[in-house]
């Protein structure tokens, strides 16, 4: 398989393939936690009232806001894991 399939997108966000793999894995784990909190909250509305939204805010800060503060190369529209 052509190497660029694995390196083009990570390069657009200023990462190597390995860095992108780690970042996407981190986001995946956090999103799974948020999904689990939402599922529990659906059944027990008094539990995890703000957990998922807090996780999403933190991910947004890490993915979009911090990247722009540090001078990352990706725009808000392309700053995806």
PDB file of C-alpha atoms in Angstrom:
ATOM      1  CA  UNK A   1       0.000   0.000   0.000  1.00  0.00           C
ATOM      2  CA  UNK A   2       1.291   3.478  -0.752  1.00  0.00           C
ATOM      3  CA  UNK A   3       2.847   5.083   2.308  1.00  0.00           C
ATOM      4  CA  UNK A   4       1.071   8.375   1.643  1.00  0.00           C
ATOM      5  CA  UNK A   5      -2.274   6.774   2.568  1.00  0.00           C
ATOM      6  CA  UNK A   6      -0.947   6.641   6.121  1.00  0.00           C
ATOM      7  CA  UNK A   7       0.986   9.906   6.197  1.00  0.00           C
ATOM      8  CA  UNK A   8      -0.917  12.536   4.186  1.00  0.00           C
ATOM      9  CA  UNK A   9      -3.661  13.294   6.706  1.00  0.00           C
ATOM     10  CA  UNK A  10      -1.431  13.199   9.807  1.00  0.00           C
ATOM     11  CA  UNK A  11       0.877  15.668   8.079  1.00  0.00           C
ATOM     12  CA  UNK A  12      -2.032  18.108   7.578  1.00  0.00           C
ATOM     13  CA  UNK A  13      -2.409  18.325  11.352  1.00  0.00           C
ATOM     14  CA  UNK A  14       1.328  18.496  12.017  1.00  0.00           C
ATOM     15  CA  UNK A  15       1.733  14.910  13.230  1.00  0.00           C
ATOM     16  CA  UNK A  16       3.608  11.792  12.231  1.00  0.00           C
ATOM     17  CA  UNK A  17       1.672   8.571  11.699  1.00  0.00           C
ATOM     18  CA  UNK A  18       2.629   7.375  15.200  1.00  0.00           C
ATOM     19  CA  UNK A  19       1.622  10.654  16.844  1.00  0.00           C
ATOM     20  CA  UNK A  20      -1.670  10.630  14.977  1.00  0.00           C
ATOM     21  CA  UNK A  21      -2.282   6.998  15.954  1.00  0.00           C
ATOM     22  CA  UNK A  22      -1.742   7.855  19.633  1.00  0.00           C
ATOM     23  CA  UNK A  23      -3.920  10.983  19.474  1.00  0.00           C
ATOM     24  CA  UNK A  24      -6.760   9.204  17.662  1.00  0.00           C
ATOM     25  CA  UNK A  25      -6.549   6.332  20.149  1.00  0.00           C
ATOM     26  CA  UNK A  26      -6.788   8.792  23.037  1.00  0.00           C
ATOM     27  CA  UNK A  27      -9.850  10.452  21.481  1.00  0.00           C
ATOM     28  CA  UNK A  28     -11.419   7.061  20.831  1.00  0.00           C
ATOM     29  CA  UNK A  29     -11.070   6.021  24.485  1.00  0.00           C
ATOM     30  CA  UNK A  30     -12.473   9.322  25.732  1.00  0.00           C
ATOM     31  CA  UNK A  31     -15.430   9.117  23.331  1.00  0.00           C
ATOM     32  CA  UNK A  32     -16.166   5.558  24.453  1.00  0.00           C
ATOM     33  CA  UNK A  33     -16.249   6.806  28.052  1.00  0.00           C
ATOM     34  CA  UNK A  34     -18.586   9.641  27.051  1.00  0.00           C
ATOM     35  CA  UNK A  35     -20.856   7.172  25.220  1.00  0.00           C
ATOM     36  CA  UNK A  36     -20.956   4.883  28.254  1.00  0.00           C
ATOM     37  CA  UNK A  37     -21.813   7.820  30.511  1.00  0.00           C
ATOM     38  CA  UNK A  38     -24.631   8.815  28.133  1.00  0.00           C
ATOM     39  CA  UNK A  39     -26.004   5.268  28.086  1.00  0.00           C
ATOM     40  CA  UNK A  40     -26.058   5.086  31.875  1.00  0.00           C
ATOM     41  CA  UNK A  41     -27.532   8.592  32.066  1.00  0.00           C
ATOM     42  CA  UNK A  42     -30.344   7.564  29.690  1.00  0.00           C
ATOM     43  CA  UNK A  43     -31.492   4.926  32.174  1.00  0.00           C
ATOM     44  CA  UNK A  44     -30.579   6.784  35.368  1.00  0.00           C
ATOM     45  CA  UNK A  45     -30.954  10.512  34.610  1.00  0.00           C
ATOM     46  CA  UNK A  46     -29.587  11.472  38.018  1.00  0.00           C
ATOM     47  CA  UNK A  47     -26.182   9.925  37.188  1.00  0.00           C
ATOM     48  CA  UNK A  48     -23.470  11.423  34.976  1.00  0.00           C
ATOM     49  CA  UNK A  49     -25.476  14.600  34.351  1.00  0.00           C
ATOM     50  CA  UNK A  50     -22.487  16.535  32.995  1.00  0.00           C
ATOM     51  CA  UNK A  51     -19.896  13.830  32.350  1.00  0.00           C
ATOM     52  CA  UNK A  52     -20.235  13.448  28.586  1.00  0.00           C
ATOM     53  CA  UNK A  53     -20.474  17.176  27.928  1.00  0.00           C
ATOM     54  CA  UNK A  54     -17.359  17.736  30.050  1.00  0.00           C
ATOM     55  CA  UNK A  55     -15.466  15.111  28.077  1.00  0.00           C
ATOM     56  CA  UNK A  56     -16.568  16.680  24.788  1.00  0.00           C
ATOM     57  CA  UNK A  57     -15.511  20.156  25.956  1.00  0.00           C
ATOM     58  CA  UNK A  58     -12.108  18.781  26.966  1.00  0.00           C
ATOM     59  CA  UNK A  59     -11.663  17.049  23.624  1.00  0.00           C
ATOM     60  CA  UNK A  60     -12.617  20.219  21.767  1.00  0.00           C
ATOM     61  CA  UNK A  61     -10.073  22.173  23.813  1.00  0.00           C
ATOM     62  CA  UNK A  62      -7.367  19.646  23.022  1.00  0.00           C
ATOM     63  CA  UNK A  63      -8.210  19.188  19.345  1.00  0.00           C
ATOM     64  CA  UNK A  64      -9.112  22.683  18.194  1.00  0.00           C
ATOM     65  CA  UNK A  65      -8.433  25.448  20.695  1.00  0.00           C
ATOM     66  CA  UNK A  66      -5.023  24.345  21.995  1.00  0.00           C
ATOM     67  CA  UNK A  67      -3.771  23.528  18.504  1.00  0.00           C
ATOM     68  CA  UNK A  68      -4.526  27.091  17.385  1.00  0.00           C
ATOM     69  CA  UNK A  69      -2.959  28.616  20.501  1.00  0.00           C
ATOM     70  CA  UNK A  70       0.227  26.643  19.871  1.00  0.00           C
ATOM     71  CA  UNK A  71       0.299  27.663  16.222  1.00  0.00           C
ATOM     72  CA  UNK A  72      -0.753  24.309  14.802  1.00  0.00           C
ATOM     73  CA  UNK A  73      -1.038  24.083  11.052  1.00  0.00           C
ATOM     74  CA  UNK A  74      -4.611  22.831  10.837  1.00  0.00           C
ATOM     75  CA  UNK A  75      -7.608  25.084  10.573  1.00  0.00           C
ATOM     76  CA  UNK A  76     -10.631  24.503  12.789  1.00  0.00           C
ATOM     77  CA  UNK A  77     -12.412  22.794   9.929  1.00  0.00           C
ATOM     78  CA  UNK A  78      -9.590  20.314   9.324  1.00  0.00           C
ATOM     79  CA  UNK A  79      -8.440  19.796  12.903  1.00  0.00           C
ATOM     80  CA  UNK A  80      -9.726  16.254  13.207  1.00  0.00           C
ATOM     81  CA  UNK A  81      -8.163  13.189  14.721  1.00  0.00           C
TER      82      UNK A  81
END
